[in-house]
Short mmCIF file of C-alpha atoms in Angstrom, two decimals:
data_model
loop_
_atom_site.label_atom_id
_atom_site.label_comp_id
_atom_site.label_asym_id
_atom_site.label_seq_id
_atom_site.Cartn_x
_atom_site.Cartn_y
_atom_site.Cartn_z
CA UNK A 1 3.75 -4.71 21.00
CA UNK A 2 2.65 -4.93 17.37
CA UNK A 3 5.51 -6.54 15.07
CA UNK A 4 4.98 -6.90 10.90
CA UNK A 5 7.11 -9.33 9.13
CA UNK A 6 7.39 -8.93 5.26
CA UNK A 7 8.95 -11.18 2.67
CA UNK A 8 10.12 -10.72 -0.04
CA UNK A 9 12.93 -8.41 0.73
CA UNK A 10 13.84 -7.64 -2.64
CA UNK A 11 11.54 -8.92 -5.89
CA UNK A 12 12.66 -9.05 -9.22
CA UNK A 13 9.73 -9.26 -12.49
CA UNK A 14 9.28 -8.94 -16.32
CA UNK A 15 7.41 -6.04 -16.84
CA UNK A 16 3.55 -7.29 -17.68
CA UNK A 17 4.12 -9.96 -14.64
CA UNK A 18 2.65 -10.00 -11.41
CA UNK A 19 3.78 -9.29 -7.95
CA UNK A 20 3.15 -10.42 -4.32
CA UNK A 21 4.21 -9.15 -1.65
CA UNK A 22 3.43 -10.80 1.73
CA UNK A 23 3.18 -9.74 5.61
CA UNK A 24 2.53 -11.41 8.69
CA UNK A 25 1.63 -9.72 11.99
CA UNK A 26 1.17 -10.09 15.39
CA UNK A 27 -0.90 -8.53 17.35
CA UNK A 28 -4.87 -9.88 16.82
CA UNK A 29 -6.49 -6.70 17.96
CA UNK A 30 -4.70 -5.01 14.86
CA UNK A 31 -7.78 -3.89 12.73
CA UNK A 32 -5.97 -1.81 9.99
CA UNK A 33 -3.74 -2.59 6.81
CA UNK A 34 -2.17 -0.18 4.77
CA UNK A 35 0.61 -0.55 2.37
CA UNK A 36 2.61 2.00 1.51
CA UNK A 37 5.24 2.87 -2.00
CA UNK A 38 8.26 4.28 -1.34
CA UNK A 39 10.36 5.86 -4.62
CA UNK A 40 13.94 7.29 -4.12
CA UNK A 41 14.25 10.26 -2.76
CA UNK A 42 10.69 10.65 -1.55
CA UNK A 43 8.40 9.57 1.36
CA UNK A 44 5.95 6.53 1.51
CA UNK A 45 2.76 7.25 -0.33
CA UNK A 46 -0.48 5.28 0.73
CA UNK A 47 -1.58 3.27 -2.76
CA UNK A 48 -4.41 0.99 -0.69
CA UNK A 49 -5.29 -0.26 2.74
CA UNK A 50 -8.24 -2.67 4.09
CA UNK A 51 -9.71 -2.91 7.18
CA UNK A 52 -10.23 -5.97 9.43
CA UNK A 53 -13.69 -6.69 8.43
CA UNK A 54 -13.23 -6.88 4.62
CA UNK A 55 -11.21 -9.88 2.73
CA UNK A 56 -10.10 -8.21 -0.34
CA UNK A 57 -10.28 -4.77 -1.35
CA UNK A 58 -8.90 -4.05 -5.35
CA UNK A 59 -7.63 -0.94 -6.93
CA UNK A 60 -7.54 -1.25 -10.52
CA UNK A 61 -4.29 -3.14 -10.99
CA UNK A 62 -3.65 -3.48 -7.60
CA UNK A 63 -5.22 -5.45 -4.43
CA UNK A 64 -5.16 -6.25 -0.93
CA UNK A 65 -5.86 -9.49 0.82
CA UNK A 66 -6.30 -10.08 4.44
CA UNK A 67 -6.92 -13.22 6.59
CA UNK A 68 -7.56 -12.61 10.42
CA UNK A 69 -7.16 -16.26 11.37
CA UNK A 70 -3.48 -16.85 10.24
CA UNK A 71 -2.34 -12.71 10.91
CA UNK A 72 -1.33 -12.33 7.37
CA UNK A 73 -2.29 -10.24 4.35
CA UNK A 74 -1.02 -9.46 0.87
CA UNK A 75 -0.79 -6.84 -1.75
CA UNK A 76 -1.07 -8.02 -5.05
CA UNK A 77 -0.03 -5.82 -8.13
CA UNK A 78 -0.91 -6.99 -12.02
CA UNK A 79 0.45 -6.07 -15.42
CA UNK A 80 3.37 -4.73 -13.52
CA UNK A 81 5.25 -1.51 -15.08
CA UNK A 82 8.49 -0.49 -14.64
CA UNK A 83 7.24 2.94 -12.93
CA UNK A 84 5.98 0.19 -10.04
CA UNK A 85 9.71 -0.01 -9.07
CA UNK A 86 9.63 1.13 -5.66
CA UNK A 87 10.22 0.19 -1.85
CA UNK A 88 7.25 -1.18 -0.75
CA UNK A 89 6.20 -1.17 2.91
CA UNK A 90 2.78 -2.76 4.78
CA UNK A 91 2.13 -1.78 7.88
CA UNK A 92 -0.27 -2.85 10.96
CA UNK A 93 -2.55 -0.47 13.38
CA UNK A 94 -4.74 -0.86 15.94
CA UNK A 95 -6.13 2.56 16.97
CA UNK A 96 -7.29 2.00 21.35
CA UNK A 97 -8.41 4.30 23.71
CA UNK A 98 -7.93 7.23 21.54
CA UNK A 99 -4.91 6.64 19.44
CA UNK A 100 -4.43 6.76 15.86
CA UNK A 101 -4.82 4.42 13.24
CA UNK A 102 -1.88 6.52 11.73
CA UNK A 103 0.55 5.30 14.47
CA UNK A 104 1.50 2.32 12.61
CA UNK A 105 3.90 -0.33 12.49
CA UNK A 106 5.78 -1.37 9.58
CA UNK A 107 7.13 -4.07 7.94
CA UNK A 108 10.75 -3.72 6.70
CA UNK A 109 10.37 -3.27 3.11
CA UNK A 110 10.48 -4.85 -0.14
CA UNK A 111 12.48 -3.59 -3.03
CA UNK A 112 10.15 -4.21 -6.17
CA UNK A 113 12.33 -4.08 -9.58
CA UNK A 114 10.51 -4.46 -12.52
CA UNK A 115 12.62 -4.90 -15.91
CA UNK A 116 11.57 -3.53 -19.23
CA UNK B 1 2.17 24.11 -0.49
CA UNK B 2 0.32 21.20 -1.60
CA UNK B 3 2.00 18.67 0.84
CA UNK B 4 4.14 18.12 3.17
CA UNK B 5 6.94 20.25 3.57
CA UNK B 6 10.19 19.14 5.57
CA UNK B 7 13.79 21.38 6.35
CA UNK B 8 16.81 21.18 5.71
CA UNK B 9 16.57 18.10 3.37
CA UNK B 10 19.92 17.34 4.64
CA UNK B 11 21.73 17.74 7.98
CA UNK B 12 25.48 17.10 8.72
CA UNK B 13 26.39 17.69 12.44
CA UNK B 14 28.81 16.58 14.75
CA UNK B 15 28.42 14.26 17.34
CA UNK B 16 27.32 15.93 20.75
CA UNK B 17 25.62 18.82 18.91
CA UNK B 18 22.11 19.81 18.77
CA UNK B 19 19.67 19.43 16.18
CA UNK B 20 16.34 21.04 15.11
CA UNK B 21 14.03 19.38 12.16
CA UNK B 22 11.14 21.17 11.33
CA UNK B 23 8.04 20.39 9.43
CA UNK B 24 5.21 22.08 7.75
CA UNK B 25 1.94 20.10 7.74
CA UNK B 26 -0.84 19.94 5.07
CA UNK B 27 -2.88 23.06 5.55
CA UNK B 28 -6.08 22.24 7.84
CA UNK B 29 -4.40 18.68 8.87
CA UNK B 30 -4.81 18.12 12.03
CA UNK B 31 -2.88 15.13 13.56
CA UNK B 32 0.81 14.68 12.71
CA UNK B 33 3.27 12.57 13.20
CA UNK B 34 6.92 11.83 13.40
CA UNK B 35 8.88 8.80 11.73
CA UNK B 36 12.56 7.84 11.71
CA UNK B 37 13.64 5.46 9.12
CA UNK B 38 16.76 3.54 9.48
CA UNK B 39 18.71 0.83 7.38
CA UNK B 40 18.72 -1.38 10.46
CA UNK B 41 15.45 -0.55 11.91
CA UNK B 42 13.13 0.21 9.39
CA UNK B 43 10.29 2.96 9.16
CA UNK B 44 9.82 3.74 13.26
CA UNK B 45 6.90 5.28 15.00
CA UNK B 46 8.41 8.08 17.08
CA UNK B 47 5.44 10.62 18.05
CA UNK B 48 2.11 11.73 17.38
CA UNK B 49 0.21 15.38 18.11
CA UNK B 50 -3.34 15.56 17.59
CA UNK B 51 -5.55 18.71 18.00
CA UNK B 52 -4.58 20.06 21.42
CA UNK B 53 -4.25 16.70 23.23
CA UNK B 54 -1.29 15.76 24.64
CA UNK B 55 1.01 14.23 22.00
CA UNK B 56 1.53 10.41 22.15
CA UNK B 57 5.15 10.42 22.63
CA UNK B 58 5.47 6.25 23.25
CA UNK B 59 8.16 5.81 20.46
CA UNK B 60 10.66 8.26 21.56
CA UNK B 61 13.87 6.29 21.90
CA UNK B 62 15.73 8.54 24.57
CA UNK B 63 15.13 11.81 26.70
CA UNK B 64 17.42 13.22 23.93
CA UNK B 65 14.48 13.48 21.54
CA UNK B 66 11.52 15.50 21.78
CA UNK B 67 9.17 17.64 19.72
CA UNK B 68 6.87 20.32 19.70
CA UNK B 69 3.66 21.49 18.09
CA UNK B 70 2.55 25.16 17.86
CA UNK B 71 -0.24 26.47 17.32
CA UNK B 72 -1.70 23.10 16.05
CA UNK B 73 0.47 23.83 12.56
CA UNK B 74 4.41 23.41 12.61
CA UNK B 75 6.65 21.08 14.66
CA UNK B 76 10.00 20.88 15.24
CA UNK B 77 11.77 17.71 16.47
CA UNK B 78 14.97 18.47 18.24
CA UNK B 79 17.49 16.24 19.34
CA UNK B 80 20.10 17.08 22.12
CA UNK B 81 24.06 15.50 22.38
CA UNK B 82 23.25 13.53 18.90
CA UNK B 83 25.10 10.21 18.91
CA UNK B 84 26.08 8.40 15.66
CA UNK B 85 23.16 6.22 15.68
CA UNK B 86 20.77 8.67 15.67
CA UNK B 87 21.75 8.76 11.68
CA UNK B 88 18.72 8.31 9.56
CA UNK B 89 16.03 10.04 7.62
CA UNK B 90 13.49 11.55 9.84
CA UNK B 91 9.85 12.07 7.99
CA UNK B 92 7.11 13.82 9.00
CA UNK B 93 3.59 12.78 8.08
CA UNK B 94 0.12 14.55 8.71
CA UNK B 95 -3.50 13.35 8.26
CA UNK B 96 -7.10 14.27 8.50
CA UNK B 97 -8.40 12.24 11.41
CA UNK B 98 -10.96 10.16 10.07
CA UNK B 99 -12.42 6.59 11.66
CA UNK B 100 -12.25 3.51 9.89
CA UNK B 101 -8.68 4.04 8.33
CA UNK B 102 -6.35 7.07 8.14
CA UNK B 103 -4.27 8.62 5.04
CA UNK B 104 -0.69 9.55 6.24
CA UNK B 105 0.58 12.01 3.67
CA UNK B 106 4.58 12.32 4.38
CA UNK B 107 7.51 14.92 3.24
CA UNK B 108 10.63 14.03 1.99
CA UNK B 109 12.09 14.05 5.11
CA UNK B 110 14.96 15.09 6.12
CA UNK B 111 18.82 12.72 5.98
CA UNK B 112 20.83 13.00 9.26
CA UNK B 113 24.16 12.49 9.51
CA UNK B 114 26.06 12.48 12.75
CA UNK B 115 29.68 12.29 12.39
#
């Protein structure tokens, strides 16, 4: 089966810095990349995903990079803000004969901390 | 309600007892799923119901667990003899079924705790 690595597990940043976050995963036939914030208390929220056949998808402060060949892909988050403190998950789908792209597989978090 | 809604938000039981979790999708969602995050195993796929199609039930991790859909709106996961690992926060996510990507849109879940 599918299996997402992440790294970092735990970021620290000055607010107004920028972020990366980085996953790796395994199975080539996976075709869809979302990444999900996590605040205390509360369940993952989508903020941005890409799909297999685009590199780089951006979100106002915010983007995604993917690269098929080397199974890895990155979110990327600019001018950070202390409300960006979170848990921050990607995850890894690969919807086949009639599944869901929601059944996912995620990576196991990074804890984002950004100081004022 | 706007989103998802999950009960109880908290659930102490003993070990051996039975548990019911329910969950109240989005209104007019129709695929929903079941999660079980853990401090040692992360966010976990445990099942998926979709429409009236049999539910996808590949990331159950025992004959303990099981869920239910009815009437294409609520579910209710239950799990039988709990066991101290079972201890985690169970979320429940829906979605409008959609190709090219998929929004899962989860509660707040609900903290198990199996003494």
């Amino acid at each position: 089966g599918e299996n997402v690595e992440q790294h970092p597990s735990t970021l620290s940043v000055q607010e107004g810095d920028s972020a990366v976050i980085k996953c790796t995963y395994s199975d080539s036939a996976s075709n869809y990349f979302p990444w999900y914030k996590q605040e205390l208390g509360k369940g993952p929220q989508l903020i941005i995903d890409i799909r297999s056949n685009v590199g780089e998808k951006k979100d106002q402060r915010i983007a995604v990079t993917l690269n098929k060949t080397a199974k890895h892909f990155s979110l990327h988050i600019t001018e950070t803000q202390p409300e960006d403190s979170a848990v921050y998950f990607c995850a890894a789908s690969h919807p086949a004969g009639g599944t869901s792209y929601g059944k996912l597989t995620f990576g196991q978090g990074t804890i984002l901390t950004v100081h004022p | 309600g706007a989103g998802v809604s999950q009960s109880p938000s908290n659930k102490v039981t003993e070990k051996g007892k039975d548990v019911e979790l329910r969950c109240d999708p989005i209104s007019g969602h129709t695929a929903l799923y079941w999660y079980r995050q853990s401090l040692g195993q992360g966010l976990e796929f445990l099942i998926y119901f979709q429409g009236n199609s049999a539910p996808d039930k590949s990331g159950l991790p025992s004959d303990r667990f099981s869920a239910e859909r009815t009437g294409g709106s609520v579910s209710t996961l239950t799990i039988q003899r709990t066991q101290q690992e079972d201890s985690a926060v169970y979320l429940c996510a829906s979605s409008l079924l959609g190709t090219g990507g998929e929004k899962l849109f989860f509660g707040s879940g609900t903290q198990l705790s199996v003494l």
